[in-house]
CSV table of C-alpha atoms and ligand atoms in Angstrom, one decimal:
chain,number,residue,atom,x,y,z
A,1228,MET,CA,185.2,170.3,55.2
A,1229,LYS,CA,183.5,168.1,57.7
A,1230,VAL,CA,183.2,164.5,56.7
A,1231,MET,CA,181.1,161.8,58.4
A,1232,VAL,CA,182.3,158.3,57.9
A,1233,ILE,CA,179.6,155.6,58.1
A,1234,ASN,CA,180.2,151.8,58.4
A,1235,CYS,CA,177.0,149.8,58.5
A,1236,GLY,CA,176.7,146.1,59.5
A,1237,SER,CA,173.5,144.2,59.5
A,1238,SER,CA,172.6,145.3,63.0
A,1239,SER,CA,175.1,148.1,63.7
A,1240,LEU,CA,176.1,151.5,62.6
A,1241,LYS,CA,179.5,153.0,63.4
A,1242,PHE,CA,180.3,156.6,62.6
A,1243,LYS,CA,183.1,159.1,62.9
A,1244,LEU,CA,183.0,162.8,62.1
A,1245,PHE,CA,186.2,164.4,60.9
A,1246,ASP,CA,187.2,168.0,60.5
A,1247,MET,CA,189.4,167.8,57.5
A,1248,GLU,CA,190.4,171.4,57.7
A,1249,LYS,CA,191.8,171.0,61.3
A,1250,SER,CA,194.4,168.3,60.9
A,1251,ASN,CA,191.7,165.7,60.4
A,1252,THR,CA,190.5,166.1,64.0
A,1253,VAL,CA,187.8,163.6,65.1
A,1254,LEU,CA,184.9,165.8,66.3
A,1255,ALA,CA,182.6,162.9,67.3
A,1256,GLU,CA,182.3,159.2,67.0
A,1257,GLY,CA,180.1,156.3,68.1
A,1258,VAL,CA,178.2,153.2,67.4
A,1259,ILE,CA,174.6,152.0,67.5
A,1260,GLU,CA,174.3,148.3,68.1
A,1261,GLU,CA,171.4,145.9,68.0
A,1262,ILE,CA,169.5,147.9,65.4
A,1263,GLY,CA,166.1,146.3,64.7
A,1264,LYS,CA,165.6,145.3,68.3
A,1265,GLU,CA,163.1,147.0,70.6
A,1266,LYS,CA,166.0,148.9,72.2
A,1267,SER,CA,169.3,149.6,70.5
A,1268,LYS,CA,172.6,150.5,72.3
A,1269,PHE,CA,174.1,153.9,71.5
A,1270,LYS,CA,177.7,154.7,72.5
A,1271,TYR,CA,178.9,158.2,71.8
A,1272,LYS,CA,181.7,160.6,72.5
A,1273,SER,CA,182.7,164.0,71.2
A,1274,LYS,CA,185.4,166.6,71.4
A,1275,ASN,CA,183.1,168.7,73.5
A,1276,MET,CA,183.0,166.0,76.3
A,1277,LYS,CA,185.6,165.2,78.9
A,1278,LYS,CA,188.5,163.0,77.7
A,1279,ASP,CA,187.4,159.6,79.0
A,1280,GLU,CA,183.7,160.4,79.2
A,1281,GLU,CA,181.3,158.4,77.0
A,1282,ILE,CA,177.6,158.5,76.7
A,1283,VAL,CA,176.0,155.0,76.7
A,1284,LYS,CA,172.2,154.8,76.4
A,1285,ASP,CA,169.3,152.8,74.9
A,1286,VAL,CA,167.7,154.4,71.9
A,1287,GLU,CA,164.9,153.4,69.5
A,1288,ALA,CA,166.4,152.4,66.1
A,1289,LYS,CA,164.2,150.0,64.3
A,1290,ASP,CA,166.3,150.3,61.1
A,1291,HIS,CA,169.4,152.1,59.8
A,1292,THR,CA,167.4,155.2,58.9
A,1293,ARG,CA,166.3,155.6,62.5
A,1294,ALA,CA,169.8,155.0,63.6
A,1295,VAL,CA,171.2,157.8,61.4
A,1296,GLU,CA,168.4,160.0,62.8
A,1297,GLN,CA,169.6,159.2,66.3
A,1298,VAL,CA,173.1,160.1,65.4
A,1299,THR,CA,172.1,163.5,63.9
A,1300,LYS,CA,170.0,164.2,67.0
A,1301,MET,CA,173.0,163.6,69.2
A,1302,LEU,CA,175.2,165.8,67.0
A,1303,ILE,CA,173.0,168.8,67.8
A,1304,ASP,CA,172.7,168.0,71.5
A,1305,PRO,CA,173.3,171.2,73.4
A,1306,LYS,CA,175.9,169.6,75.7
A,1307,ALA,CA,177.5,166.7,73.8
A,1308,GLY,CA,176.8,167.8,70.3
A,1309,ILE,CA,179.0,169.4,67.7
A,1310,PHE,CA,176.6,171.6,65.8
A,1311,LYS,CA,174.3,174.3,67.1
A,1312,ASP,CA,170.9,173.5,65.6
A,1313,LYS,CA,171.7,172.3,62.0
A,1314,ILE,CA,173.8,169.4,60.9
A,1315,GLU,CA,176.7,171.0,59.0
A,1316,VAL,CA,178.2,167.9,57.5
A,1317,ASP,CA,179.7,168.5,54.0
A,1318,ALA,CA,180.0,164.9,52.9
A,1319,VAL,CA,179.3,161.4,54.0
A,1320,GLY,CA,181.8,158.6,53.2
A,1321,HIS,CA,180.4,155.0,53.3
A,1322,ARG,CA,182.5,151.9,53.7
A,1323,VAL,CA,181.2,149.5,51.1
A,1324,VAL,CA,182.6,146.1,51.2
A,1325,HIS,CA,182.2,144.8,47.6
A,1326,GLY,CA,182.5,146.9,44.5
A,1327,GLY,CA,182.9,144.0,42.1
A,1328,GLU,CA,184.9,144.7,39.0
A,1329,LYS,CA,183.3,148.1,38.3
A,1330,PHE,CA,185.1,150.1,41.0
A,1331,SER,CA,188.8,150.6,41.1
A,1332,LYS,CA,188.4,153.8,43.1
A,1333,SER,CA,185.9,155.5,45.3
A,1334,ALA,CA,182.7,156.9,43.7
A,1335,LEU,CA,180.3,159.7,44.3
A,1336,ILE,CA,177.0,157.9,44.9
A,1337,THR,CA,174.5,158.2,42.1
A,1338,LYS,CA,171.6,156.0,41.0
A,1339,GLY,CA,174.0,154.0,38.8
A,1340,VAL,CA,176.5,153.5,41.6
A,1341,LYS,CA,173.7,152.2,43.8
A,1342,GLU,CA,172.7,149.8,41.1
A,1343,VAL,CA,176.2,148.3,41.0
A,1344,ILE,CA,176.4,148.0,44.8
A,1345,LYS,CA,173.1,146.1,44.6
A,1346,ASP,CA,174.4,143.9,41.8
A,1347,CYS,CA,177.1,142.8,44.3
A,1348,PHE,CA,174.6,141.6,46.8
A,1349,GLU,CA,174.9,138.1,45.4
A,1350,ILE,CA,178.6,137.8,46.0
A,1351,ALA,CA,178.6,139.8,49.3
A,1352,PRO,CA,175.3,138.8,50.9
A,1353,LEU,CA,176.4,139.6,54.4
A,1354,HIS,CA,178.0,143.0,53.8
A,1355,ASN,CA,176.6,144.9,50.8
A,1356,PRO,CA,172.9,144.9,51.9
A,1357,PRO,CA,173.6,146.7,55.2
A,1358,ASN,CA,176.1,149.0,53.5
A,1359,TYR,CA,173.4,149.9,51.0
A,1360,SER,CA,170.8,150.5,53.8
A,1361,GLY,CA,173.3,152.9,55.3
A,1362,ILE,CA,173.5,154.9,52.1
A,1363,GLU,CA,169.7,155.0,51.8
A,1364,ALA,CA,169.4,156.0,55.4
A,1365,CYS,CA,171.8,158.9,54.9
A,1366,GLU,CA,170.1,160.0,51.7
A,1367,ALA,CA,166.8,160.2,53.6
A,1368,ILE,CA,168.1,162.0,56.7
A,1369,LEU,CA,170.8,164.2,55.0
A,1370,PRO,CA,169.2,164.7,51.5
A,1371,ASN,CA,171.5,167.5,50.3
A,1372,VAL,CA,174.8,166.1,51.4
A,1373,PRO,CA,177.0,164.4,48.8
A,1374,GLN,CA,177.7,160.8,49.6
A,1375,VAL,CA,180.7,158.7,48.6
A,1376,ALA,CA,181.2,155.0,48.5
A,1377,VAL,CA,184.7,153.7,49.4
A,1378,PHE,CA,185.1,150.1,48.5
A,1379,ASP,CA,187.1,147.5,50.4
A,1380,THR,CA,187.8,145.8,47.1
A,1381,ALA,CA,188.9,148.8,45.1
A,1382,PHE,CA,192.6,148.9,46.0
A,1383,HIS,CA,193.1,145.3,44.8
A,1384,GLN,CA,191.5,146.0,41.3
A,1385,THR,CA,195.1,146.5,40.1
A,1386,MET,CA,195.8,142.7,40.3
A,1387,SER,CA,196.6,141.1,37.1
A,1388,LYS,CA,194.5,138.2,35.6
A,1389,GLN,CA,197.2,135.7,36.6
A,1390,ALA,CA,196.6,136.7,40.2
A,1391,TYR,CA,192.9,136.9,40.3
A,1392,ILE,CA,191.6,134.1,38.0
A,1393,TYR,CA,190.9,130.8,39.7
A,1394,GLY,CA,191.7,127.4,38.2
A,1395,LEU,CA,188.0,126.9,37.3
A,1396,PRO,CA,186.4,126.7,33.9
A,1397,TYR,CA,186.8,130.2,32.5
A,1398,GLU,CA,183.1,130.4,31.5
A,1399,LEU,CA,182.3,130.5,35.2
A,1400,TYR,CA,184.3,133.8,35.6
A,1401,GLU,CA,182.5,135.1,32.5
A,1402,ARG,CA,179.1,134.0,33.7
A,1403,TYR,CA,179.3,134.8,37.5
A,1404,HIS,CA,182.4,137.0,37.8
A,1405,ILE,CA,183.9,134.4,40.1
A,1406,ARG,CA,187.4,135.6,40.8
A,1407,LYS,CA,189.7,136.8,43.5
A,1408,TYR,CA,188.7,140.4,44.6
A,1409,GLY,CA,190.4,140.8,48.0
A,1410,PHE,CA,189.2,142.9,50.9
A,1411,HIS,CA,190.6,145.2,53.6
A,1412,GLY,CA,191.8,147.3,50.7
A,1413,THR,CA,191.4,150.6,52.5
A,1414,SER,CA,193.6,149.3,55.3
A,1415,HIS,CA,196.3,147.8,53.0
A,1416,GLU,CA,196.4,151.1,51.0
A,1417,TYR,CA,196.5,153.3,54.1
A,1418,VAL,CA,199.3,151.3,56.0
A,1419,SER,CA,201.4,150.9,52.8
A,1420,GLN,CA,201.3,154.7,52.2
A,1421,ARG,CA,201.8,155.6,55.8
A,1422,GLY,CA,204.6,153.0,56.2
A,1423,ALA,CA,206.5,154.5,53.2
A,1424,GLU,CA,206.1,158.0,54.7
A,1425,PHE,CA,207.2,156.7,58.1
A,1426,LEU,CA,210.3,155.2,56.5
A,1427,LYS,CA,210.9,158.3,54.4
A,1428,LYS,CA,210.9,156.1,51.2
A,1429,ASP,CA,209.2,156.5,47.9
A,1430,ILE,CA,206.3,154.0,47.7
A,1431,LYS,CA,206.7,153.8,43.9
A,1432,LYS,CA,210.0,152.0,44.5
A,1433,MET,CA,209.0,149.7,47.3
A,1434,LYS,CA,208.1,146.0,47.5
A,1435,ILE,CA,205.9,145.7,50.6
A,1436,VAL,CA,203.9,142.9,52.2
A,1437,THR,CA,201.1,144.4,54.4
A,1438,CYS,CA,199.6,142.0,57.0
A,1439,HIS,CA,196.2,143.1,58.3
A,1440,LEU,CA,195.7,140.8,61.3
A,1441,GLY,CA,192.5,141.4,63.2
A,1442,ASN,CA,189.5,139.1,63.6
A,1443,GLY,CA,189.5,139.0,59.8
A,1444,ALA,CA,193.0,138.7,58.5
A,1445,SER,CA,194.6,139.3,55.1
A,1446,ALA,CA,197.9,139.9,53.5
A,1447,ALA,CA,198.7,142.0,50.3
A,1448,ALA,CA,201.7,142.3,48.0
A,1449,VAL,CA,202.0,146.0,47.3
A,1450,LYS,CA,204.6,146.7,44.6
A,1451,ASN,CA,205.4,150.3,43.6
A,1452,GLY,CA,202.3,151.5,45.5
A,1453,ILE,CA,199.9,149.1,43.7
A,1454,SER,CA,198.3,145.9,45.0
A,1455,ILE,CA,199.5,143.0,42.8
A,1456,ASP,CA,198.1,140.2,45.0
A,1457,THR,CA,196.1,139.6,48.1
A,1458,SER,CA,195.1,136.6,50.2
A,1459,MET,CA,191.3,137.1,50.5
A,1460,GLY,CA,189.3,136.0,47.4
A,1461,LEU,CA,185.7,136.1,46.0
A,1462,THR,CA,184.7,136.5,49.7
A,1463,PRO,CA,186.8,137.2,52.8
A,1464,LEU,CA,187.1,133.4,53.4
A,1465,GLU,CA,190.2,132.7,51.4
A,1466,GLY,CA,193.8,133.1,52.6
A,1467,LEU,CA,195.0,133.4,56.2
A,1468,VAL,CA,193.6,131.5,59.1
A,1469,MET,CA,191.3,134.0,60.9
A,1470,GLY,CA,189.4,134.3,64.1
A,1471,THR,CA,186.5,132.1,62.9
A,1472,ARG,CA,187.3,131.5,59.2
A,1473,THR,CA,189.3,128.6,57.7
A,1474,GLY,CA,191.3,130.5,55.1
A,1475,ASP,CA,192.9,128.3,52.4
A,1476,MET,CA,192.2,124.6,52.3
A,1477,ASP,CA,191.5,121.9,49.8
A,1478,PRO,CA,188.0,122.7,48.3
A,1479,ALA,CA,187.3,119.0,48.3
A,1480,VAL,CA,186.8,119.2,52.1
A,1481,VAL,CA,183.6,121.1,51.4
A,1482,THR,CA,182.0,118.3,49.3
A,1483,PHE,CA,183.4,115.6,51.6
A,1484,LEU,CA,181.8,117.2,54.7
A,1485,MET,CA,178.5,118.0,53.0
A,1486,ARG,CA,178.1,114.3,52.1
A,1487,LYS,CA,179.4,112.9,55.3
A,1488,GLU,CA,177.6,115.2,57.7
A,1489,HIS,CA,174.6,115.8,55.5
A,1490,MET,CA,175.1,119.5,55.6
A,1491,ASN,CA,173.4,122.0,53.3
A,1492,ALA,CA,175.1,125.1,51.7
A,1493,ASP,CA,174.1,127.4,54.5
A,1494,GLU,CA,175.3,125.1,57.2
A,1495,MET,CA,178.6,124.7,55.3
A,1496,ASP,CA,178.9,128.4,55.0
A,1497,ASN,CA,178.4,128.8,58.7
A,1498,LEU,CA,181.0,126.2,59.5
A,1499,LEU,CA,183.6,127.7,57.3
A,1500,ASN,CA,183.0,131.4,58.3
A,1501,LYS,CA,181.9,131.2,61.9
A,1502,LYS,CA,183.1,128.0,63.5
A,1503,SER,CA,186.6,127.6,62.1
A,1504,GLY,CA,189.9,129.3,62.3
A,1505,LEU,CA,191.4,130.1,65.8
A,1506,LYS,CA,188.1,129.3,67.4
A,1507,GLY,CA,187.6,126.0,65.6
A,1508,ILE,CA,191.2,124.7,66.0
A,1509,SER,CA,191.6,125.8,69.6
A,1510,GLY,CA,188.1,125.0,70.8
A,1511,ILE,CA,188.6,128.0,73.1
A,1512,SER,CA,187.9,131.3,71.3
A,1513,ASN,CA,188.2,133.4,68.2
A,1514,ASP,CA,190.0,136.0,70.3
A,1515,LEU,CA,193.8,135.5,70.1
A,1516,ARG,CA,194.4,136.8,73.6
A,1517,GLU,CA,192.2,134.1,75.1
A,1518,VAL,CA,193.8,131.5,72.9
A,1519,MET,CA,197.2,132.6,74.0
A,1520,GLN,CA,196.1,132.5,77.6
A,1521,ALA,CA,195.0,128.9,77.2
A,1522,ALA,CA,198.3,128.0,75.4
A,1523,SER,CA,200.3,129.5,78.2
A,1524,THR,CA,198.6,127.1,80.7
A,1525,GLY,CA,199.5,124.1,78.5
A,1526,ASN,CA,196.5,123.7,76.2
A,1527,ASN,CA,197.9,121.9,73.2
A,1528,ARG,CA,195.1,122.8,70.8
A,1529,ALA,CA,195.4,126.4,71.6
A,1530,GLN,CA,199.1,126.3,70.9
A,1531,PHE,CA,198.4,124.5,67.5
A,1532,ALA,CA,196.0,127.3,66.6
A,1533,ILE,CA,198.6,129.9,67.2
A,1534,ASP,CA,201.3,127.9,65.3
A,1535,ILE,CA,199.0,127.3,62.3
A,1536,PHE,CA,197.9,131.0,62.3
A,1537,CYS,CA,201.5,132.2,62.2
A,1538,TYR,CA,202.8,129.6,59.8
A,1539,ARG,CA,200.2,130.6,57.2
A,1540,ILE,CA,201.2,134.3,57.4
A,1541,THR,CA,204.9,133.4,57.1
A,1542,LYS,CA,204.1,131.4,53.9
A,1543,TYR,CA,202.2,134.3,52.4
A,1544,ILE,CA,205.0,136.7,53.0
A,1545,GLY,CA,207.4,134.3,51.3
A,1546,SER,CA,205.1,133.7,48.4
A,1547,TYR,CA,204.5,137.5,47.9
A,1548,ALA,CA,208.3,138.1,48.0
A,1549,ALA,CA,208.4,135.6,45.0
A,1550,ALA,CA,205.4,137.3,43.3
A,1551,MET,CA,207.1,140.8,43.6
A,1552,GLY,CA,210.6,139.6,42.7
A,1553,GLY,CA,211.8,140.8,46.0
A,1554,LEU,CA,210.8,142.3,49.3
A,1555,ASP,CA,212.0,145.4,51.2
A,1556,THR,CA,209.3,146.0,53.9
A,1557,VAL,CA,206.8,144.0,55.9
A,1558,ILE,CA,204.0,146.0,57.6
A,1559,PHE,CA,201.9,144.7,60.5
A,1560,THR,CA,198.5,146.2,61.4
A,1561,GLY,CA,195.1,145.3,62.8
A,1562,GLY,CA,194.4,144.3,66.5
A,1563,ILE,CA,196.8,141.3,66.4
A,1564,GLY,CA,199.4,142.9,64.0
A,1565,GLU,CA,199.6,146.1,66.1
A,1566,ASN,CA,199.6,144.4,69.5
A,1567,SER,CA,201.0,140.9,69.5
A,1568,VAL,CA,204.8,140.9,70.0
A,1569,GLU,CA,204.7,137.1,70.0
A,1570,VAL,CA,202.8,136.7,66.7
A,1571,ARG,CA,205.1,139.2,64.9
A,1572,ALA,CA,208.2,137.4,66.2
A,1573,LYS,CA,206.9,134.0,65.3
A,1574,VAL,CA,205.8,135.0,61.8
A,1575,LEU,CA,209.2,136.7,61.0
A,1576,GLU,CA,211.7,134.3,62.6
A,1577,PRO,CA,211.5,131.7,59.8
A,1578,LEU,CA,212.2,134.4,57.2
A,1579,ALA,CA,215.7,135.0,58.5
A,1580,PHE,CA,216.9,133.4,55.2
A,1581,LEU,CA,215.5,136.4,53.3
A,1582,GLY,CA,217.6,138.7,55.5
A,1583,ILE,CA,214.9,139.6,58.1
A,1584,LYS,CA,216.2,140.1,61.6
A,1585,VAL,CA,213.8,141.1,64.4
A,1586,ASP,CA,215.0,143.3,67.2
A,1587,PRO,CA,213.3,141.9,70.3
A,1588,ALA,CA,213.5,145.2,72.2
A,1589,ARG,CA,212.1,147.2,69.4
A,1590,ASN,CA,209.4,144.6,68.9
A,1591,LYS,CA,208.4,145.0,72.5
A,1592,SER,CA,208.5,148.8,72.6
A,1593,LYS,CA,205.3,150.6,73.5
A,1594,GLU,CA,205.5,152.9,70.5
A,1595,LYS,CA,202.4,152.5,68.3
A,1596,GLU,CA,204.2,153.2,65.0
A,1597,LYS,CA,207.6,151.5,65.0
A,1598,VAL,CA,210.4,149.6,63.3
A,1599,ILE,CA,210.8,146.2,64.8
A,1600,SER,CA,213.7,144.9,62.7
A,1601,THR,CA,217.4,145.5,63.6
A,1602,ALA,CA,219.3,148.3,61.9
A,1603,GLY,CA,221.2,145.7,59.9
A,1604,SER,CA,218.1,143.8,58.7
A,1605,LYS,CA,217.9,143.6,54.9
A,1606,ILE,CA,214.1,143.9,55.1
A,1607,LYS,CA,212.5,146.6,57.2
A,1608,CYS,CA,209.7,145.3,59.4
A,1609,ILE,CA,207.4,147.9,60.9
A,1610,VAL,CA,204.1,148.3,62.8
A,1611,VAL,CA,201.6,150.9,61.5
A,1612,PRO,CA,198.3,151.3,63.2
A,1613,THR,CA,195.5,151.2,60.6
A,1614,ASN,CA,193.0,154.0,60.3
A,1615,GLU,CA,190.4,152.9,57.8
A,1616,GLU,CA,188.0,155.7,58.8
A,1617,LEU,CA,190.5,158.4,58.2
A,1618,MET,CA,191.3,156.9,54.8
A,1619,ILE,CA,187.6,156.8,53.9
A,1620,ALA,CA,187.3,160.5,55.0
A,1621,MET,CA,190.3,161.5,52.9
A,1622,LYS,CA,189.0,159.7,49.8
A,1623,THR,CA,185.5,161.2,50.4
A,1624,LYS,CA,187.0,164.7,50.6
A,1625,TYR,CA,188.9,164.0,47.4
A,1626,VAL,CA,186.0,162.7,45.4
A,1627,VAL,CA,183.7,165.5,46.5
A,1628,SER,CA,186.3,168.2,45.7
A,1629,GLU,CA,187.0,166.7,42.3
A,1630,SER,CA,183.3,166.6,41.5
A,1631,ASN,CA,182.9,170.2,42.6
A,1632,ASN,CA,185.7,171.2,40.3
A,1633,MET,CA,184.1,169.4,37.4
A,1634,TYR,CA,180.9,171.4,37.7
A,1635,ARG,CA,182.6,174.7,38.4
B,256,ADP,P1,188.4,143.4,63.9
B,256,ADP,O1,188.8,142.6,62.6
B,256,ADP,O2,187.1,142.8,64.5
B,256,ADP,O3,188.4,144.9,63.7
B,256,ADP,P2,190.7,143.8,65.6
B,256,ADP,O4,191.5,144.5,64.5
B,256,ADP,O5,190.2,144.7,66.7
B,256,ADP,O6,189.5,143.0,65.0
B,256,ADP,O7,191.5,142.6,66.2
B,256,ADP,C1,191.0,141.8,67.1
B,256,ADP,C2,192.0,140.7,67.5
B,256,ADP,O8,193.2,141.4,68.0
B,256,ADP,C3,191.6,139.7,68.5
B,256,ADP,O9,192.0,138.4,68.2
B,256,ADP,C4,192.4,140.2,69.8
B,256,ADP,O10,192.7,139.1,70.6
B,256,ADP,C5,193.6,140.7,69.1
B,256,ADP,N1,194.4,141.5,70.1
B,256,ADP,C6,194.0,142.8,70.5
B,256,ADP,N2,195.0,143.2,71.5
B,256,ADP,C7,195.9,142.2,71.6
B,256,ADP,C8,197.1,142.0,72.3
B,256,ADP,N3,197.5,142.9,73.2
B,256,ADP,N4,197.8,140.9,72.1
B,256,ADP,C9,197.3,139.9,71.3
B,256,ADP,N5,196.2,140.0,70.6
B,256,ADP,C10,195.5,141.2,70.7
């Protein structure tokens, strides 16, 4: 089965084509950026090209449908393409950010499923509309190919009410579905499963904290293979300090600033989501590498930003150990989690009282998947590179195979 994974942003479309029969090989991948402009940028590589070769060119993609069309055109290119003259994709898997309360697993896309994705526009205004456009684009260009929605929120639908209900009047939950949903679910699920395999342990008997630390960052408490709590909330703004997002803070700050600085809701939204976090604290950048560079030359605000970022993660790991009644594994993933030796050490050192001991040599090792705690550490700390696209492809294959069985 050949599965195409699609991840649409407001002006971008990323895709990855997997051959699920051949050890999940990646046949082709790429991205179209600046969709909607006069010229869009298309980057593409495939298994039929040389190892480090990449095609970069301008294409016309006024909307997501045109972008999907450009992708399919490339896939039948005589040189760089994968197919001869016909697109032989068996299923398309879409990353959909918000599935609300309706989806606790992936779903074959139907009219009804599309309606629910649309219903979530209000609570995910930045993410769900482009995800939806991607679905409609693929339906138009690949009309007979089954499509599957894989939701970022689905893995966290196992949280209990005590974890997901906020301390607001309960009627607001009933009226608007305001609650914690959590995101990065595909990544938390993938790395917890892969981490258990790597450690040769049964995930059903594990208490894991997964830390997905990228530009967006979140932690999850995964007990016996199930998410019981996670740091992001109604939107991805809650929880850890991120590249440009505040994470947790006293909600009264919002009303205070709106009054003092005469800000409206959109301006506030922009401040909290785009101007805060590492970027806002350091005044340097949202990119941790640049913040670290500045800190190393004595920039105090850059150093604060790193300290605050790490301290928040440490606190979440501690609180999730309490929520799960124990902890046996901490998993790091995402650009920062996979690459920053310093952040991992700084997050874990204060947790020595729980029995965590980091092995500095293991932490520095160039291996991608690795144990970074000592042999005697009571809690295993590991790094597992995330692979959200592969997880989406696997879920898509599963959903399509199940639905085929149903109609057989
Ligand atoms: P996104 O959430 O956009 O997918 P990534 O998972 O790619 O983001 O993570 C981006 C973050 O990872 C940036 O803050 C970047 O500085 C950080 N990062 C990448 N490589 C390293 C590294 N070697 N050391 C420290 N931070 C790194």
